[in-house]
């Protein structure tokens, strides 16, 4: 295992010291609970937004804390759910009297722990908590750590859009409505060229032969639809687009399209893939209104990419364009 | 070779179609000449800024085209200098009457071709051209493609800072002065955990054993100072910092610090390294005023990182903080 780390058991704690050193203008870090907070949280009257999950997917979620996005991110160990105590601490800390939305990717551990935290925060501190569970991955139904579909790329777009809705003062019910609309209208599909290695495990999560790729891969290396021989980018693009378009109607409305890198793929390849994807989408009558190309929801050093397509409307596009100031996503300020 | 590409000979051309599809709000692409232009170039009265070099280092340079940074980036084939005709076309196209600055990393091919282009543009079109050659890499004197020191990370910081100087209307001489100040006060040192594979070559540029790293690596995989066994992040951080601090006085002035990923390193490791680096720098009396952590000047899918430290003053910091709107670096707008 070749990694820029000290002790495998300290990776998340050590990385959070770097996050704090780099971004103390915008965030503060609770090192004991491994929570990254927006520096000015809680904001009175604003719905608080919390997400979290296993580490190793950076910039998601810790890199999405700041103005116009999350108020707090709970960082689990690598590929391991945070615990309810972290989530409860974050929930009570960011509540500004308007309630808190939990943004939860659909993995059994995350869902269970966030539910428990919500109950505890409501019972102990009277915080009103709502939850959205993202499940946008069209690759497989049920998976290694999931009942139902996995939550993947749409979580990034949702945190941005819902963050803007909370920032402009919408109440908890309205913010939850936006979250449901985003999750309901977003679909994703990923693929891997290589595996990745969890530091504490010390060996690759799964195996791929030198000429093999895996279509429909999960962000923790969970099995996808099939292993198959490496193919040209344009063919892979087609195999990412097809199941997404088969699963939802994206015609007749502007789409936000994210071509996301899994962590180990050079940007030149991500742009190349984005070009191929857009060509196919536009030939199918889609209108690509906004785009995002880069590493946003990663799987450590895995090489590969995922595609997320979100059907939008005027409100969602306006919220997308609103100012955001986080380490991982920034515009308008 | 496992890459998200079509034909190895089409990688740059295909990727530029993706760049255009993703960022047509800010850039336009001359596909014949493989030049990415700021959409509103030329701007009358503003010094034009051009850079370029071999592809495979994205987001540098094509991702740094836009308001407050470059007017054009000339894209060579992967790890191959662009040709003088590209540079000349870009030079004449971005001249708004105030002259053009060429930002050139110190590699023999780049330097020679930019010199030739400057002479051609001056002779043919009467454009006044100045040049800055960056040479901030403290690892080695002379290298595989370089006489003198190699130009690496400081180029990113220079393009941002000089871009702001040009944006606020400074003339060519003043912009060149800022460029010299940045290059003179910036130092870098890199390391690799793995090699990378140029698509047209189809095999790794160099070899590293499973337990080996290379200190002082170049951005094209040129040999560094030594191969040595993998070590904890804190030791590697020390070996990046030491030669930088030995080469220039960084005390008593605010520093901009960039911890850059080589393309295949997860963000969690880059933050971890940044934490270690800052701990050492602060213990040495440095004041880290601004920081940048992520993939900015990459070497395809190479795993590893580089550290750049820039000694600044009030003017450089003000220029750093000025608005920038490029695909790769954005704030203030």
XYZ file of C-alpha atoms in Angstrom:
666
model
C 0.000 0.000 0.000
C 1.532 3.300 -1.125
C -0.135 6.262 0.495
C 0.794 9.678 1.852
C -0.205 8.850 5.413
C 1.300 8.329 8.851
C -0.458 5.583 10.781
C -3.401 4.000 8.891
C -5.544 4.489 11.989
C -4.917 8.241 12.044
C -5.738 9.098 8.437
C -9.025 10.905 9.047
C -7.813 12.744 12.155
C -4.595 13.823 10.399
C -6.439 14.946 7.278
C -8.853 17.054 9.339
C -5.878 18.973 10.728
C -4.981 19.802 7.152
C -8.548 20.851 6.366
C -8.491 23.205 9.331
C -5.077 24.606 8.388
C -6.188 25.224 4.808
C -9.669 26.625 5.385
C -9.835 28.250 8.796
C -11.318 31.327 7.083
C -14.478 29.350 6.371
C -14.655 26.293 8.615
C -13.805 25.121 12.105
C -13.127 21.534 13.048
C -14.308 19.636 16.120
C -11.427 17.174 16.222
C -12.840 15.069 19.022
C -16.071 14.402 17.149
C -14.541 14.653 13.669
C -17.046 17.257 12.534
C -16.309 20.085 10.112
C -18.507 23.118 10.828
C -19.231 26.205 8.850
C -17.415 28.867 10.846
C -20.489 30.986 11.498
C -22.850 28.118 12.363
C -25.448 28.151 13.815
C -27.169 30.896 11.850
C -30.326 32.070 13.555
C -33.452 31.420 11.507
C -31.686 29.400 8.797
C -32.434 25.708 8.353
C -29.293 23.824 9.325
C -27.907 21.368 6.789
C -25.880 18.351 7.817
C -24.397 15.530 5.875
C -21.717 12.983 6.538
C -20.586 9.513 5.791
C -17.458 7.485 5.513
C -14.304 9.425 4.635
C -12.395 8.772 1.431
C -14.936 10.497 -0.831
C -13.454 13.997 -0.547
C -14.274 16.730 -1.310
C -17.662 15.269 -0.314
C -18.753 16.051 2.397
C -16.195 18.043 4.402
C -15.259 20.089 1.347
C -18.860 21.205 0.894
C -19.183 23.029 4.206
C -19.638 26.772 3.920
C -21.896 29.526 2.708
C -24.651 28.203 0.454
C -24.022 24.550 1.185
C -23.610 22.483 4.392
C -23.440 23.738 7.971
C -21.652 20.611 9.142
C -20.142 17.388 7.830
C -19.695 14.344 10.064
C -16.625 12.383 9.038
C -16.582 8.647 9.606
C -13.485 6.526 9.275
C -12.628 5.640 5.677
C -15.656 4.022 4.010
C -17.322 3.669 7.443
C -20.449 5.428 8.655
C -20.079 8.140 11.293
C -21.710 7.260 14.624
C -24.996 8.689 15.967
C -23.179 10.722 18.631
C -21.331 12.691 15.947
C -24.523 13.345 14.053
C -26.382 14.369 17.192
C -23.625 16.758 18.232
C -23.688 18.333 14.774
C -27.473 18.532 14.717
C -27.782 20.419 17.979
C -24.794 22.623 17.140
C -26.137 23.914 13.810
C -29.755 24.388 14.804
C -30.599 28.057 14.541
C -34.206 27.529 15.583
C -35.486 26.633 12.125
C -34.737 22.929 12.277
C -32.134 20.754 10.630
C -32.106 18.677 7.447
C -30.052 15.484 7.386
C -28.719 14.658 3.934
C -28.036 10.931 3.955
C -26.689 8.710 1.209
C -28.537 5.412 1.054
C -26.192 3.007 2.827
C -27.639 0.931 5.634
C -25.219 2.135 8.310
C -25.575 5.809 7.415
C -29.367 5.626 7.286
C -29.640 3.813 10.612
C -27.211 6.109 12.417
C -28.739 9.315 11.079
C -32.204 8.061 12.116
C -30.967 7.354 15.605
C -29.293 10.761 15.804
C -32.459 12.488 14.646
C -34.500 10.788 17.348
C -31.928 11.622 19.997
C -31.647 15.265 18.948
C -35.421 15.670 18.893
C -35.875 13.960 22.250
C -32.944 15.615 24.035
C -32.869 19.082 22.558
C -36.215 19.510 20.844
C -34.551 20.132 17.484
C -36.908 19.525 14.583
C -35.140 17.197 12.132
C -36.095 16.208 8.598
C -34.185 13.739 6.428
C -33.584 13.138 2.765
C -32.037 9.828 1.721
C -30.401 9.985 -1.719
C -30.659 6.911 -3.945
C -29.743 7.962 -7.460
C -27.464 5.118 -8.586
C -29.209 3.248 -11.414
C -26.529 0.537 -11.567
C -28.016 -2.007 -9.170
C -30.955 -2.615 -6.895
C -29.621 -3.551 -3.430
C -25.902 -3.821 -2.906
C -23.178 -4.794 -0.472
C -24.085 -2.090 2.080
C -27.466 -0.987 0.757
C -31.111 -1.962 0.555
C -32.528 -0.260 -2.535
C -30.417 1.958 -4.728
C -27.166 3.540 -3.566
C -26.836 7.267 -3.001
C -24.024 8.724 -5.085
C -23.401 11.769 -7.306
C -26.765 13.467 -6.916
C -25.802 14.084 -3.293
C -23.271 16.686 -4.466
C -25.812 18.530 -6.592
C -28.419 18.246 -3.835
C -26.130 19.723 -1.182
C -25.479 22.713 -3.449
C -29.098 23.308 -4.442
C -30.652 22.662 -1.043
C -27.900 24.758 0.515
C -29.024 27.705 -1.576
C -32.649 27.143 -0.610
C -31.739 27.197 3.084
C -29.496 30.221 2.566
C -32.327 32.271 1.084
C -34.463 31.536 4.133
C -36.878 28.820 3.064
C -38.327 26.852 5.961
C -37.643 23.207 6.757
C -40.657 21.882 4.849
C -39.771 23.907 1.769
C -36.106 22.882 1.955
C -37.142 19.239 2.241
C -39.380 19.643 -0.811
C -36.428 20.928 -2.847
C -34.320 18.003 -1.630
C -36.975 15.503 -2.689
C -37.298 17.136 -6.086
C -33.542 16.935 -6.672
C -33.237 13.327 -5.575
C -36.312 12.360 -7.576
C -34.960 13.926 -10.750
C -31.319 12.866 -10.573
C -29.745 9.629 -11.783
C -26.153 8.378 -11.740
C -24.027 5.565 -13.117
C -20.342 4.917 -12.459
C -17.463 2.776 -13.684
C -13.994 1.827 -12.477
C -10.704 1.246 -14.242
C -8.956 0.247 -11.026
C -9.750 -0.691 -7.450
C -8.842 1.328 -4.369
C -7.226 0.471 -1.052
C -8.721 1.351 2.330
C -5.742 2.299 4.551
C -6.836 0.095 7.456
C -7.264 -2.897 5.116
C -3.956 -2.430 3.328
C -5.015 -4.269 0.178
C -7.274 -3.464 -2.796
C -10.996 -3.638 -2.068
C -11.636 -5.732 -5.196
C -9.650 -7.069 -8.121
C -9.711 -6.038 -11.758
C -7.531 -7.606 -14.438
C -5.179 -5.390 -16.474
C -7.612 -5.215 -19.384
C -10.816 -5.156 -17.352
C -13.191 -2.436 -16.161
C -16.249 -2.612 -13.933
C -19.476 -0.944 -15.046
C -21.865 0.238 -12.335
C -19.262 0.294 -9.589
C -20.228 1.615 -6.142
C -18.257 4.343 -4.391
C -16.874 1.811 -1.908
C -15.921 -0.631 -4.612
C -19.192 -2.543 -4.263
C -19.878 -4.768 -7.265
C -21.568 -3.145 -10.231
C -23.387 -4.684 -13.191
C -20.522 -6.440 -14.912
C -16.821 -6.677 -15.437
C -15.905 -6.322 -19.079
C -12.905 -5.623 -21.290
C -11.593 -2.063 -21.486
C -13.357 -0.163 -24.273
C -12.952 3.198 -26.003
C -14.237 6.223 -24.081
C -17.138 6.757 -26.458
C -18.449 3.233 -25.790
C -18.072 3.641 -22.028
C -19.880 6.976 -22.247
C -22.754 5.285 -24.045
C -22.961 2.625 -21.325
C -23.113 5.299 -18.650
C -25.754 7.339 -20.430
C -28.112 4.535 -21.544
C -29.279 3.244 -18.133
C -29.702 6.802 -16.870
C -31.914 7.843 -19.767
C -33.820 4.566 -19.575
C -34.673 5.263 -15.955
C -36.039 8.810 -16.106
C -37.296 11.324 -18.634
C -34.751 14.119 -19.057
C -36.146 15.654 -22.250
C -37.815 19.045 -22.414
C -36.071 20.523 -19.368
C -32.607 21.937 -18.733
C -30.208 19.406 -17.211
C -27.257 19.762 -14.883
C -24.619 17.213 -15.862
C -21.731 16.149 -13.625
C -18.876 14.036 -14.943
C -17.158 13.035 -11.740
C -13.738 11.500 -11.240
C -13.317 8.670 -8.740
C -10.072 10.167 -7.398
C -7.313 8.677 -9.530
C -8.365 9.745 -13.009
C -6.553 12.654 -14.674
C -8.654 15.690 -15.513
C -7.757 15.362 -19.207
C -9.607 12.027 -19.270
C -12.590 13.459 -17.401
C -12.918 16.256 -19.963
C -12.589 13.732 -22.757
C -15.378 11.636 -21.214
C -17.522 14.730 -20.677
C -17.199 15.574 -24.370
C -18.358 12.080 -25.318
C -21.241 12.156 -22.828
C -22.543 15.539 -23.983
C -22.438 14.415 -27.599
C -24.695 11.465 -26.739
C -27.018 13.450 -24.463
C -27.554 16.180 -27.029
C -28.225 13.615 -29.757
C -30.953 12.264 -27.454
C -32.551 15.700 -27.241
C -31.245 16.743 -23.836
C -30.320 20.316 -23.126
C -27.194 20.578 -20.947
C -27.697 23.819 -19.038
C -24.903 23.537 -16.450
C -21.930 21.249 -16.088
C -19.418 20.110 -13.528
C -16.280 18.172 -14.460
C -13.814 17.029 -11.816
C -13.367 15.063 -8.608
C -16.401 15.691 -6.385
C -17.460 12.331 -4.928
C -14.443 10.083 -4.978
C -13.379 6.614 -3.860
C -9.860 7.231 -2.606
C -7.446 6.671 -5.508
C -9.841 4.640 -7.675
C -9.498 5.385 -11.396
C -12.808 5.719 -13.170
C -15.704 8.103 -13.383
C -19.388 8.525 -12.776
C -22.060 10.431 -14.614
C -24.924 12.246 -12.889
C -27.767 13.874 -14.795
C -30.299 16.090 -13.028
C -33.501 17.298 -14.623
C -34.083 20.851 -13.432
C -36.570 23.687 -13.651
C -36.299 27.448 -13.190
C -36.203 27.208 -9.414
C -33.531 24.498 -9.277
C -31.370 26.323 -11.818
C -31.679 29.566 -9.890
C -30.648 27.768 -6.696
C -27.747 26.101 -8.536
C -26.497 29.493 -9.735
C -26.735 31.108 -6.282
C -23.443 31.984 -4.542
C -21.529 29.182 -2.835
C -18.293 29.418 -0.883
C -16.888 26.068 0.171
C -13.440 24.546 -0.308
C -14.805 22.162 -2.938
C -17.331 24.299 -4.824
C -17.221 28.055 -5.105
C -18.771 30.759 -7.213
C -20.501 34.087 -6.850
C -18.366 35.053 -3.844
C -2.591 0.983 -20.331
C -6.007 1.678 -18.800
C -7.336 5.079 -19.728
C -10.633 6.743 -20.535
C -9.644 7.603 -24.092
C -10.503 6.737 -27.669
C -7.431 6.704 -29.923
C -4.183 7.625 -28.095
C -3.418 10.103 -30.883
C -6.696 11.976 -30.325
C -6.517 12.510 -26.558
C -5.824 16.253 -26.574
C -8.253 17.011 -29.399
C -11.001 14.951 -27.757
C -10.417 16.500 -24.328
C -10.629 20.014 -25.798
C -14.106 19.202 -27.074
C -15.037 18.410 -23.480
C -13.468 21.637 -22.231
C -15.536 23.577 -24.753
C -18.725 21.703 -23.852
C -18.193 22.316 -20.130
C -17.038 25.926 -20.172
C -18.453 27.675 -23.234
C -19.689 30.404 -20.892
C -16.090 31.449 -20.270
C -13.832 30.074 -22.993
C -13.773 29.319 -26.684
C -11.570 26.708 -28.290
C -9.617 26.974 -31.545
C -9.604 23.260 -32.298
C -7.321 23.514 -35.336
C -4.582 25.204 -33.335
C -5.463 23.589 -29.988
C -5.737 26.933 -28.213
C -8.175 27.712 -25.384
C -9.120 31.401 -25.384
C -10.851 33.535 -22.854
C -14.192 34.159 -24.499
C -13.879 37.952 -24.524
C -10.237 38.083 -25.671
C -8.712 40.344 -26.866
C -9.531 43.033 -24.334
C -8.520 46.472 -25.535
C -5.858 48.081 -23.376
C -5.233 44.987 -21.221
C -1.915 43.166 -21.367
C -2.594 39.753 -22.922
C -1.392 36.727 -20.966
C -0.499 33.482 -22.674
C 0.863 30.261 -21.386
C 1.005 26.744 -22.673
C 2.978 23.573 -22.656
C 2.513 19.891 -23.021
C -0.922 18.548 -22.066
C -1.402 16.124 -19.181
C -0.897 18.748 -16.454
C -4.531 19.855 -16.240
C -6.021 22.060 -14.958
C -2.781 23.894 -15.889
C -2.901 25.685 -18.348
C -6.217 25.345 -20.171
C -8.152 25.385 -16.877
C -6.636 28.739 -15.955
C -8.075 30.697 -18.862
C -10.605 33.339 -17.898
C -11.143 36.582 -16.037
C -8.185 37.449 -13.830
C -5.885 34.804 -15.224
C -4.826 33.740 -18.762
C -6.177 35.038 -22.066
C -5.044 31.930 -23.895
C -3.458 28.536 -23.309
C -1.620 26.690 -26.072
C -2.029 22.942 -25.656
C 0.729 20.661 -26.889
C 0.378 16.927 -27.201
C 0.782 15.093 -23.877
C 4.113 16.094 -22.285
C 5.162 17.745 -25.578
C 5.743 21.434 -26.206
C 3.238 23.303 -28.341
C 4.672 24.571 -31.637
C 5.608 28.200 -32.441
C 2.677 28.567 -34.852
C 0.211 27.921 -32.017
C 1.926 30.425 -29.776
C 2.097 33.027 -32.517
C -1.591 32.607 -33.356
C -2.477 33.037 -29.675
C -0.167 36.033 -29.276
C -1.667 38.011 -32.120
C -5.206 36.973 -31.166
C -5.041 38.210 -27.556
C -3.149 41.447 -28.163
C -5.365 44.330 -27.191
C -2.735 46.942 -28.011
C -0.939 46.731 -24.662
C 1.373 43.864 -25.521
C 1.479 40.226 -24.498
C 3.293 38.351 -21.743
C 4.403 34.781 -22.409
C 4.448 32.646 -19.266
C 6.844 29.805 -20.006
C 7.883 26.903 -17.809
C 11.600 26.231 -18.090
C 11.754 23.265 -20.439
C 14.043 23.551 -23.440
C 11.333 22.929 -26.039
C 8.862 25.352 -24.501
C 11.455 28.088 -24.099
C 12.735 27.739 -27.649
C 9.282 27.653 -29.229
C 7.942 30.594 -27.223
C 11.050 32.613 -28.176
C 10.506 31.836 -31.824
C 6.812 32.741 -31.562
C 7.632 36.030 -29.856
C 10.028 36.980 -32.648
C 7.511 36.005 -35.315
C 4.648 37.912 -33.656
C 6.780 41.015 -33.221
C 8.105 40.885 -36.772
C 4.829 39.995 -38.508
C 2.243 41.851 -36.451
C 4.215 44.367 -34.409
C 2.938 42.887 -31.128
C 5.152 43.776 -28.188
C 5.992 40.558 -26.351
C 7.648 40.039 -22.972
C 8.463 36.667 -21.428
C 8.841 35.184 -17.996
C 10.444 31.759 -17.672
C 9.543 30.024 -14.406
C 12.249 27.897 -12.759
C 11.144 27.246 -9.188
C 11.913 23.543 -8.756
C 14.694 23.212 -6.180
C 15.036 19.454 -6.703
C 17.717 19.402 -9.381
C 19.899 21.661 -11.504
C 19.465 20.660 -15.166
C 17.230 17.756 -16.045
C 16.027 15.522 -18.829
C 14.344 18.344 -20.774
C 15.778 21.377 -19.006
C 18.894 23.485 -18.673
C 18.752 25.088 -15.218
C 15.885 24.482 -12.870
C 12.509 23.215 -13.981
C 9.401 25.382 -13.912
C 6.660 23.806 -11.853
C 4.133 24.859 -9.181
C 4.981 28.531 -8.991
C 3.594 28.807 -12.514
C 0.082 28.304 -11.120
C 0.490 31.023 -8.506
C 2.154 33.306 -11.042
C -0.640 32.956 -13.573
C -3.162 33.944 -10.885
C -1.205 36.883 -9.519
C 0.012 38.249 -12.830
C -3.474 37.752 -14.220
C -4.823 40.085 -11.558
C -2.131 42.651 -12.317
C -3.046 42.642 -15.995
C -6.747 42.737 -15.145
C -6.367 45.919 -13.116
C -4.697 47.636 -16.055
C -0.986 47.557 -15.276
C 1.205 47.952 -18.346
C 3.487 45.296 -19.825
C 6.586 46.419 -17.937
C 4.735 46.448 -14.632
C 3.131 43.064 -15.292
C 6.547 41.623 -16.135
C 7.933 43.030 -12.881
C 5.223 41.248 -10.898
C 5.979 38.037 -12.774
C 9.684 38.295 -11.953
C 8.914 38.965 -8.315
C 6.691 35.878 -8.074
C 9.147 33.586 -9.810
C 12.030 34.960 -7.744
C 10.219 34.366 -4.482
C 8.658 30.957 -5.136
C 10.212 27.537 -4.670
C 8.850 24.025 -5.209
C 9.731 20.411 -4.531
C 7.771 17.322 -5.598
C 7.659 13.593 -5.013
C 6.034 10.571 -6.640
C 4.512 7.387 -5.283
C 3.870 6.004 -8.761
C 4.797 6.641 -12.358
C 2.424 7.761 -15.113
C 1.770 6.574 -18.645
C 1.796 8.854 -21.694
C -1.029 7.584 -23.943
C 1.118 7.535 -27.094
C 3.857 5.571 -25.281
C 1.498 3.037 -23.716
C 3.849 2.148 -20.867
C 4.940 3.845 -17.636
C 7.419 6.708 -18.061
C 9.646 5.319 -15.313
C 9.645 2.463 -12.830
C 9.187 2.504 -9.071
C 9.182 -0.593 -6.893
C 6.152 -1.347 -4.714
C 7.822 0.099 -1.620
C 9.684 2.933 -3.323
C 9.057 6.649 -3.831
C 10.982 9.254 -5.805
C 11.886 12.551 -4.153
C 12.313 15.573 -6.407
C 10.369 14.106 -9.315
C 9.710 16.282 -12.366
C 6.225 16.801 -13.777
C 7.041 14.608 -16.773
C 8.509 11.877 -14.617
C 12.048 13.223 -15.034
C 14.430 11.831 -12.427
C 14.532 13.601 -9.085
C 17.098 13.509 -6.318
C 16.735 9.924 -5.186
C 14.566 6.871 -5.000
C 14.005 5.750 -1.437
C 11.707 3.532 0.610
C 8.176 4.719 1.326
C 8.101 6.763 4.538
C 5.423 8.273 6.789
C 3.807 11.478 5.539
C 5.483 13.590 8.209
C 8.945 12.496 7.020
C 8.078 13.114 3.393
C 6.718 16.546 4.343
C 10.016 17.354 6.046
C 11.942 16.329 2.931
C 9.785 18.581 0.781
C 10.094 21.554 3.104
C 13.827 21.403 3.888
C 15.286 22.057 0.425
C 12.751 24.838 -0.155
C 13.614 26.677 3.045
C 17.340 26.093 2.447
C 17.050 27.821 -0.918
C 15.230 31.039 -0.032
C 14.336 33.138 2.981
C 10.624 32.871 3.682
C 10.603 34.322 7.187
C 9.120 37.675 8.078
C 6.637 37.831 5.218
C 3.271 36.186 4.565
C 3.514 33.052 2.423
C 1.144 31.439 -0.041
C 1.474 27.668 0.252
C 0.253 25.205 -2.354
C 0.108 21.473 -1.671
C -0.495 20.107 -5.131
C -1.592 16.649 -6.181
C 0.098 14.999 -9.168
C -3.233 13.693 -10.495
C -3.714 10.285 -8.889
C -3.560 11.154 -5.186
C -6.805 11.309 -3.202
C -7.695 14.655 -1.674
C -7.722 13.117 1.817
C -3.978 12.423 1.462
C -3.296 15.910 0.115
C -4.995 17.470 3.148
C -3.077 15.155 5.423
C 0.197 16.221 3.775
C -0.823 19.877 3.963
C -1.362 19.524 7.710
C 2.118 18.054 8.117
C 3.716 20.715 5.924
C 2.080 23.618 7.743
C 3.148 22.210 11.101
C 6.780 22.235 9.922
C 6.581 25.627 8.227
C 5.056 27.294 11.276
C 7.657 25.722 13.547
C 10.248 27.357 11.276
C 8.652 30.759 11.790
C 6.748 31.001 8.534
C 3.372 32.666 8.386
C 0.979 30.841 6.042
C -1.314 33.581 4.780
C -3.101 31.750 1.957
C -3.298 28.115 0.963
C -4.268 25.950 -1.957
C -4.747 22.186 -1.640
C -5.679 20.064 -4.639
C -4.736 19.058 -8.157
C -3.435 22.145 -9.981
C -0.323 21.093 -11.921
C -0.548 17.379 -12.512
C 1.311 14.597 -14.289
C -1.534 12.537 -15.713
C -2.426 9.829 -13.153
C 0.837 10.014 -11.201
C 0.336 9.560 -7.435
C 2.364 11.990 -5.366
C 2.431 15.647 -4.517
C 4.445 18.809 -4.727
C 4.871 21.700 -2.376
C 5.191 25.311 -3.510
C 5.946 28.163 -1.113
C 5.752 31.766 -2.258
C 7.039 34.694 -0.214
C 4.618 37.557 -0.725
C 4.078 41.199 0.207
C 1.003 43.419 0.384
C 0.820 43.850 -3.359
C 1.153 40.155 -4.193
C -1.427 39.207 -1.566
C -3.854 41.805 -2.874
C -3.400 40.458 -6.397
C -3.865 36.896 -5.115
C -7.145 37.856 -3.468
C -8.500 39.643 -6.541
C -11.415 37.997 -8.367
C -10.666 35.102 -10.687
C -13.081 33.134 -12.821
C -11.533 30.155 -14.550
C -12.558 26.492 -14.642
C -9.656 25.577 -12.356
C -9.497 28.485 -9.931
C -12.405 30.712 -9.004
C -13.282 33.216 -6.350
C -14.740 36.668 -5.970
C -17.090 36.179 -8.916
